[in-house]
Amino acid sequence: MSELAPRIAEVTRNTRETRITVRINLDGTGQSKLQTGIGFFDHMLDQIARHGLIDLDIHCEGDLHIDGHHTVEDVGITLGLAVAKAVGDKAGLTRYGHSYVPLDEALSRVVIDLSGRPGLHMDVKFTAGSIGAFDTQLTFEFFQGFVNHALATVHIDNLKGHNAHHQAETMFKAFGRALRMAAAQDPRSAGVIPSTKGSL
């Protein structure tokens, strides 16, 4: 794969609970078209796109008459599948990424390894149970779905914060920036798998 070629992927995932299409360009400019039916969740996905410089198009029809759980989790799953497809064999990737992002009183840190080994380690104590129509517990479900299908190790820590909106926003912004770093193509290792094992 040429290091200058945009890494684009599209994944459609349909179940009895959700119907989702995700289109992603890891080498984009941060443009997004988002329709999940949960306003705050769309706002958070937009943070990933804008701060990760990822073009992101997500359309989801979910069973919101029940609650947002299936929608949020399944978007995470489908986004993870799209990222895995876009990075391919991971040759030439930076592989690791990290970011600290503040928003007023809140501060979060996200560290990502596109390791081929799924693992989520999340230390977040939200100060509210919901933000608009978004259940804050579903933040974990989104990232769990992502790591399981992107085959990534992700550590998320909210280090400070009193406002739940700020807590969430710092996490999603930091995630976008960390993913941008990890997925960046390193011209010094073009064509080389960033692992002593020779595969990820």
PDB file of C-alpha atoms in Angstrom:
ATOM      1  CA  MET A   1       0.000   0.000   0.000  1.00  0.00           C
ATOM      2  CA  SER A   2       1.411   3.399  -0.965  1.00  0.00           C
ATOM      3  CA  GLU A   3       2.052   5.646   2.002  1.00  0.00           C
ATOM      4  CA  LEU A   4       0.379   8.488   0.091  1.00  0.00           C
ATOM      5  CA  ALA A   5      -2.780   6.570  -0.772  1.00  0.00           C
ATOM      6  CA  PRO A   6      -5.740   7.517   1.431  1.00  0.00           C
ATOM      7  CA  ARG A   7      -6.790   4.657   3.658  1.00  0.00           C
ATOM      8  CA  ILE A   8     -10.516   4.364   3.146  1.00  0.00           C
ATOM      9  CA  ALA A   9     -12.896   1.670   4.335  1.00  0.00           C
ATOM     10  CA  GLU A  10     -16.624   1.061   4.415  1.00  0.00           C
ATOM     11  CA  VAL A  11     -18.379  -1.466   6.648  1.00  0.00           C
ATOM     12  CA  THR A  12     -22.077  -2.287   6.877  1.00  0.00           C
ATOM     13  CA  ARG A  13     -23.352  -4.282   9.846  1.00  0.00           C
ATOM     14  CA  ASN A  14     -27.008  -5.276  10.158  1.00  0.00           C
ATOM     15  CA  THR A  15     -28.601  -7.083  13.092  1.00  0.00           C
ATOM     16  CA  ARG A  16     -32.103  -7.326  14.513  1.00  0.00           C
ATOM     17  CA  GLU A  17     -31.191  -4.402  16.779  1.00  0.00           C
ATOM     18  CA  THR A  18     -29.243  -2.038  14.536  1.00  0.00           C
ATOM     19  CA  ARG A  19     -28.484  -1.284  10.898  1.00  0.00           C
ATOM     20  CA  ILE A  20     -25.211   0.566  10.556  1.00  0.00           C
ATOM     21  CA  THR A  21     -22.945   1.807   7.778  1.00  0.00           C
ATOM     22  CA  VAL A  22     -19.581   3.376   8.584  1.00  0.00           C
ATOM     23  CA  ARG A  23     -17.335   5.012   6.000  1.00  0.00           C
ATOM     24  CA  ILE A  24     -13.917   6.182   7.150  1.00  0.00           C
ATOM     25  CA  ASN A  25     -10.903   7.924   5.664  1.00  0.00           C
ATOM     26  CA  LEU A  26      -7.983   7.811   8.096  1.00  0.00           C
ATOM     27  CA  ASP A  27      -6.154  10.398   5.987  1.00  0.00           C
ATOM     28  CA  GLY A  28      -8.999  12.894   5.831  1.00  0.00           C
ATOM     29  CA  THR A  29      -9.513  16.422   7.120  1.00  0.00           C
ATOM     30  CA  GLY A  30     -11.979  15.811   9.941  1.00  0.00           C
ATOM     31  CA  GLN A  31     -15.241  16.019   8.017  1.00  0.00           C
ATOM     32  CA  SER A  32     -18.196  14.093   9.408  1.00  0.00           C
ATOM     33  CA  LYS A  33     -21.764  13.100   8.592  1.00  0.00           C
ATOM     34  CA  LEU A  34     -23.324  11.509  11.637  1.00  0.00           C
ATOM     35  CA  GLN A  35     -26.789  10.145  12.228  1.00  0.00           C
ATOM     36  CA  THR A  36     -27.226   7.806  15.182  1.00  0.00           C
ATOM     37  CA  GLY A  37     -30.429   9.216  16.648  1.00  0.00           C
ATOM     38  CA  ILE A  38     -28.626  10.243  19.858  1.00  0.00           C
ATOM     39  CA  GLY A  39     -27.589  13.882  19.671  1.00  0.00           C
ATOM     40  CA  PHE A  40     -24.856  13.851  22.279  1.00  0.00           C
ATOM     41  CA  PHE A  41     -23.368  10.676  20.831  1.00  0.00           C
ATOM     42  CA  ASP A  42     -23.196  12.340  17.412  1.00  0.00           C
ATOM     43  CA  HIS A  43     -21.433  15.253  19.107  1.00  0.00           C
ATOM     44  CA  MET A  44     -18.842  12.878  20.593  1.00  0.00           C
ATOM     45  CA  LEU A  45     -18.282  11.058  17.292  1.00  0.00           C
ATOM     46  CA  ASP A  46     -17.721  14.456  15.702  1.00  0.00           C
ATOM     47  CA  GLN A  47     -14.934  15.052  18.250  1.00  0.00           C
ATOM     48  CA  ILE A  48     -13.204  11.874  17.063  1.00  0.00           C
ATOM     49  CA  ALA A  49     -13.445  13.018  13.446  1.00  0.00           C
ATOM     50  CA  ARG A  50     -12.377  16.622  14.006  1.00  0.00           C
ATOM     51  CA  HIS A  51      -9.514  15.979  16.389  1.00  0.00           C
ATOM     52  CA  GLY A  52      -8.383  12.785  14.676  1.00  0.00           C
ATOM     53  CA  LEU A  53      -8.493  14.400  11.203  1.00  0.00           C
ATOM     54  CA  ILE A  54     -10.588  11.396  10.174  1.00  0.00           C
ATOM     55  CA  ASP A  55     -13.389  11.726   7.644  1.00  0.00           C
ATOM     56  CA  LEU A  56     -16.257   9.843   9.230  1.00  0.00           C
ATOM     57  CA  ASP A  57     -19.685   9.014   7.844  1.00  0.00           C
ATOM     58  CA  ILE A  58     -21.903   6.998  10.192  1.00  0.00           C
ATOM     59  CA  HIS A  59     -25.541   6.150   9.640  1.00  0.00           C
ATOM     60  CA  CYS A  60     -27.326   4.052  12.241  1.00  0.00           C
ATOM     61  CA  GLU A  61     -30.924   2.960  12.605  1.00  0.00           C
ATOM     62  CA  GLY A  62     -31.207   1.410  16.053  1.00  0.00           C
ATOM     63  CA  ASP A  63     -33.849   0.262  18.494  1.00  0.00           C
ATOM     64  CA  LEU A  64     -33.903   3.547  20.400  1.00  0.00           C
ATOM     65  CA  HIS A  65     -37.462   2.806  21.539  1.00  0.00           C
ATOM     66  CA  ILE A  66     -35.752   0.401  23.972  1.00  0.00           C
ATOM     67  CA  ASP A  67     -32.704   2.512  24.864  1.00  0.00           C
ATOM     68  CA  GLY A  68     -29.410   3.618  23.385  1.00  0.00           C
ATOM     69  CA  HIS A  69     -27.332   0.596  24.397  1.00  0.00           C
ATOM     70  CA  HIS A  70     -27.416  -1.371  21.149  1.00  0.00           C
ATOM     71  CA  THR A  71     -26.908   1.739  19.030  1.00  0.00           C
ATOM     72  CA  VAL A  72     -23.851   2.966  20.925  1.00  0.00           C
ATOM     73  CA  GLU A  73     -22.219  -0.444  21.317  1.00  0.00           C
ATOM     74  CA  ASP A  74     -22.825  -1.470  17.707  1.00  0.00           C
ATOM     75  CA  VAL A  75     -21.488   1.820  16.342  1.00  0.00           C
ATOM     76  CA  GLY A  76     -18.326   1.124  18.351  1.00  0.00           C
ATOM     77  CA  ILE A  77     -18.136  -2.370  16.857  1.00  0.00           C
ATOM     78  CA  THR A  78     -18.659  -1.148  13.292  1.00  0.00           C
ATOM     79  CA  LEU A  79     -16.192   1.721  13.666  1.00  0.00           C
ATOM     80  CA  GLY A  80     -13.631  -0.755  15.001  1.00  0.00           C
ATOM     81  CA  LEU A  81     -14.166  -3.011  11.990  1.00  0.00           C
ATOM     82  CA  ALA A  82     -13.734  -0.029   9.657  1.00  0.00           C
ATOM     83  CA  VAL A  83     -10.495   1.076  11.326  1.00  0.00           C
ATOM     84  CA  ALA A  84      -9.109  -2.481  11.168  1.00  0.00           C
ATOM     85  CA  LYS A  85      -9.983  -2.652   7.472  1.00  0.00           C
ATOM     86  CA  ALA A  86      -8.471   0.770   6.753  1.00  0.00           C
ATOM     87  CA  VAL A  87      -5.102   0.077   8.425  1.00  0.00           C
ATOM     88  CA  GLY A  88      -4.786  -3.279   6.660  1.00  0.00           C
ATOM     89  CA  ASP A  89      -1.635  -5.201   7.583  1.00  0.00           C
ATOM     90  CA  LYS A  90      -0.393  -2.141   9.545  1.00  0.00           C
ATOM     91  CA  ALA A  91       2.845  -1.881   7.587  1.00  0.00           C
ATOM     92  CA  GLY A  92       4.410   1.531   8.079  1.00  0.00           C
ATOM     93  CA  LEU A  93       2.129   2.544  10.949  1.00  0.00           C
ATOM     94  CA  THR A  94       3.331   4.521  13.921  1.00  0.00           C
ATOM     95  CA  ARG A  95       1.276   1.968  15.941  1.00  0.00           C
ATOM     96  CA  TYR A  96       1.263   3.827  19.275  1.00  0.00           C
ATOM     97  CA  GLY A  97      -0.580   7.036  20.063  1.00  0.00           C
ATOM     98  CA  HIS A  98      -1.360   9.092  23.132  1.00  0.00           C
ATOM     99  CA  SER A  99      -3.025  12.364  24.031  1.00  0.00           C
ATOM    100  CA  TYR A 100      -3.944  14.502  27.014  1.00  0.00           C
ATOM    101  CA  VAL A 101      -6.903  16.824  26.435  1.00  0.00           C
ATOM    102  CA  PRO A 102      -8.321  19.404  28.863  1.00  0.00           C
ATOM    103  CA  LEU A 103     -11.686  21.140  28.796  1.00  0.00           C
ATOM    104  CA  ASP A 104     -12.047  23.675  31.572  1.00  0.00           C
ATOM    105  CA  GLU A 105     -11.836  21.655  34.817  1.00  0.00           C
ATOM    106  CA  ALA A 106     -11.764  18.243  33.095  1.00  0.00           C
ATOM    107  CA  LEU A 107      -8.665  16.418  31.894  1.00  0.00           C
ATOM    108  CA  SER A 108      -8.420  13.025  30.189  1.00  0.00           C
ATOM    109  CA  ARG A 109      -5.622  10.838  28.873  1.00  0.00           C
ATOM    110  CA  VAL A 110      -5.959   8.208  26.144  1.00  0.00           C
ATOM    111  CA  VAL A 111      -3.207   5.818  25.039  1.00  0.00           C
ATOM    112  CA  ILE A 112      -3.662   3.508  22.032  1.00  0.00           C
ATOM    113  CA  ASP A 113      -1.678   0.572  20.691  1.00  0.00           C
ATOM    114  CA  LEU A 114      -2.865  -0.868  17.372  1.00  0.00           C
ATOM    115  CA  SER A 115      -1.489  -4.112  18.710  1.00  0.00           C
ATOM    116  CA  GLY A 116      -3.719  -6.798  17.238  1.00  0.00           C
ATOM    117  CA  ARG A 117      -4.683  -7.627  20.844  1.00  0.00           C
ATOM    118  CA  PRO A 118      -8.008  -6.206  22.016  1.00  0.00           C
ATOM    119  CA  GLY A 119      -8.041  -4.704  25.482  1.00  0.00           C
ATOM    120  CA  LEU A 120      -9.834  -1.796  27.132  1.00  0.00           C
ATOM    121  CA  HIS A 121      -8.625  -0.376  30.430  1.00  0.00           C
ATOM    122  CA  MET A 122     -10.852   2.512  31.453  1.00  0.00           C
ATOM    123  CA  ASP A 123     -10.812   4.468  34.709  1.00  0.00           C
ATOM    124  CA  VAL A 124     -13.662   6.985  34.563  1.00  0.00           C
ATOM    125  CA  LYS A 125     -16.044   8.057  37.306  1.00  0.00           C
ATOM    126  CA  PHE A 126     -18.763  10.081  35.664  1.00  0.00           C
ATOM    127  CA  THR A 127     -20.417  12.718  37.848  1.00  0.00           C
ATOM    128  CA  ALA A 128     -23.806  12.212  36.161  1.00  0.00           C
ATOM    129  CA  GLY A 129     -25.718   9.216  34.860  1.00  0.00           C
ATOM    130  CA  SER A 130     -26.804  10.853  31.635  1.00  0.00           C
ATOM    131  CA  ILE A 131     -25.953  13.713  29.313  1.00  0.00           C
ATOM    132  CA  GLY A 132     -29.041  14.606  27.348  1.00  0.00           C
ATOM    133  CA  ALA A 133     -30.351  11.298  25.980  1.00  0.00           C
ATOM    134  CA  PHE A 134     -26.920   9.661  26.351  1.00  0.00           C
ATOM    135  CA  ASP A 135     -26.403   7.196  29.208  1.00  0.00           C
ATOM    136  CA  THR A 136     -22.829   7.776  30.403  1.00  0.00           C
ATOM    137  CA  GLN A 137     -22.412   4.049  31.139  1.00  0.00           C
ATOM    138  CA  LEU A 138     -22.528   3.487  27.378  1.00  0.00           C
ATOM    139  CA  THR A 139     -19.166   5.234  26.958  1.00  0.00           C
ATOM    140  CA  PHE A 140     -17.545   2.008  28.137  1.00  0.00           C
ATOM    141  CA  GLU A 141     -19.705  -0.065  25.778  1.00  0.00           C
ATOM    142  CA  PHE A 142     -18.694   2.083  22.805  1.00  0.00           C
ATOM    143  CA  PHE A 143     -14.994   1.765  23.470  1.00  0.00           C
ATOM    144  CA  GLN A 144     -15.297  -1.936  24.342  1.00  0.00           C
ATOM    145  CA  GLY A 145     -16.968  -2.570  20.995  1.00  0.00           C
ATOM    146  CA  PHE A 146     -14.264  -0.562  19.257  1.00  0.00           C
ATOM    147  CA  VAL A 147     -11.238  -2.290  20.792  1.00  0.00           C
ATOM    148  CA  ASN A 148     -12.673  -5.782  20.279  1.00  0.00           C
ATOM    149  CA  HIS A 149     -13.035  -5.244  16.545  1.00  0.00           C
ATOM    150  CA  ALA A 150     -10.213  -2.792  15.790  1.00  0.00           C
ATOM    151  CA  LEU A 151      -7.954  -5.235  17.664  1.00  0.00           C
ATOM    152  CA  ALA A 152      -6.446  -2.424  19.692  1.00  0.00           C
ATOM    153  CA  THR A 153      -5.309  -1.892  23.253  1.00  0.00           C
ATOM    154  CA  VAL A 154      -6.780   1.321  24.667  1.00  0.00           C
ATOM    155  CA  HIS A 155      -6.249   2.958  28.054  1.00  0.00           C
ATOM    156  CA  ILE A 156      -8.655   5.776  28.974  1.00  0.00           C
ATOM    157  CA  ASP A 157      -8.307   7.762  32.175  1.00  0.00           C
ATOM    158  CA  ASN A 158     -10.366  10.757  33.219  1.00  0.00           C
ATOM    159  CA  LEU A 159      -7.890  12.420  35.539  1.00  0.00           C
ATOM    160  CA  LYS A 160     -10.065  15.365  36.624  1.00  0.00           C
ATOM    161  CA  GLY A 161     -13.557  16.650  36.038  1.00  0.00           C
ATOM    162  CA  HIS A 162     -16.786  17.750  37.704  1.00  0.00           C
ATOM    163  CA  ASN A 163     -18.995  18.299  34.657  1.00  0.00           C
ATOM    164  CA  ALA A 164     -19.990  15.030  32.939  1.00  0.00           C
ATOM    165  CA  HIS A 165     -20.213  16.702  29.513  1.00  0.00           C
ATOM    166  CA  HIS A 166     -16.651  17.941  29.918  1.00  0.00           C
ATOM    167  CA  GLN A 167     -15.473  14.532  31.137  1.00  0.00           C
ATOM    168  CA  ALA A 168     -16.900  12.781  28.086  1.00  0.00           C
ATOM    169  CA  GLU A 169     -15.726  15.399  25.630  1.00  0.00           C
ATOM    170  CA  THR A 170     -12.129  15.275  26.844  1.00  0.00           C
ATOM    171  CA  MET A 171     -12.148  11.475  26.475  1.00  0.00           C
ATOM    172  CA  PHE A 172     -13.483  11.480  22.928  1.00  0.00           C
ATOM    173  CA  LYS A 173     -11.199  14.320  21.828  1.00  0.00           C
ATOM    174  CA  ALA A 174      -8.171  12.589  23.335  1.00  0.00           C
ATOM    175  CA  PHE A 175      -9.216   9.330  21.696  1.00  0.00           C
ATOM    176  CA  GLY A 176      -9.388  11.035  18.302  1.00  0.00           C
ATOM    177  CA  ARG A 177      -5.956  12.595  18.697  1.00  0.00           C
ATOM    178  CA  ALA A 178      -4.391   9.367  20.001  1.00  0.00           C
ATOM    179  CA  LEU A 179      -5.896   7.379  17.123  1.00  0.00           C
ATOM    180  CA  ARG A 180      -4.586   9.965  14.662  1.00  0.00           C
ATOM    181  CA  MET A 181      -1.078   9.497  16.057  1.00  0.00           C
ATOM    182  CA  ALA A 182      -1.245   5.696  16.180  1.00  0.00           C
ATOM    183  CA  ALA A 183      -2.641   5.373  12.652  1.00  0.00           C
ATOM    184  CA  ALA A 184      -0.173   7.862  11.151  1.00  0.00           C
ATOM    185  CA  GLN A 185       2.111   6.488   8.466  1.00  0.00           C
ATOM    186  CA  ASP A 186       5.775   6.717   9.459  1.00  0.00           C
ATOM    187  CA  PRO A 187       7.923   7.425   6.383  1.00  0.00           C
ATOM    188  CA  ARG A 188      10.991   6.043   8.186  1.00  0.00           C
ATOM    189  CA  SER A 189       9.398   2.599   8.397  1.00  0.00           C
ATOM    190  CA  ALA A 190       7.431   2.474   5.153  1.00  0.00           C
ATOM    191  CA  GLY A 191       6.394  -1.085   4.382  1.00  0.00           C
ATOM    192  CA  VAL A 192       7.663  -2.399   7.716  1.00  0.00           C
ATOM    193  CA  ILE A 193       5.370  -4.021  10.302  1.00  0.00           C
ATOM    194  CA  PRO A 194       6.013  -2.148  13.584  1.00  0.00           C
ATOM    195  CA  SER A 195       6.653  -5.265  15.658  1.00  0.00           C
ATOM    196  CA  THR A 196       9.608  -7.504  16.397  1.00  0.00           C
ATOM    197  CA  LYS A 197       7.272 -10.439  15.681  1.00  0.00           C
ATOM    198  CA  GLY A 198       6.822  -9.279  12.100  1.00  0.00           C
ATOM    199  CA  SER A 199       3.036  -9.195  12.315  1.00  0.00           C
ATOM    200  CA  LEU A 200       0.282  -7.448  14.262  1.00  0.00           C
TER     201      LEU A 200
END
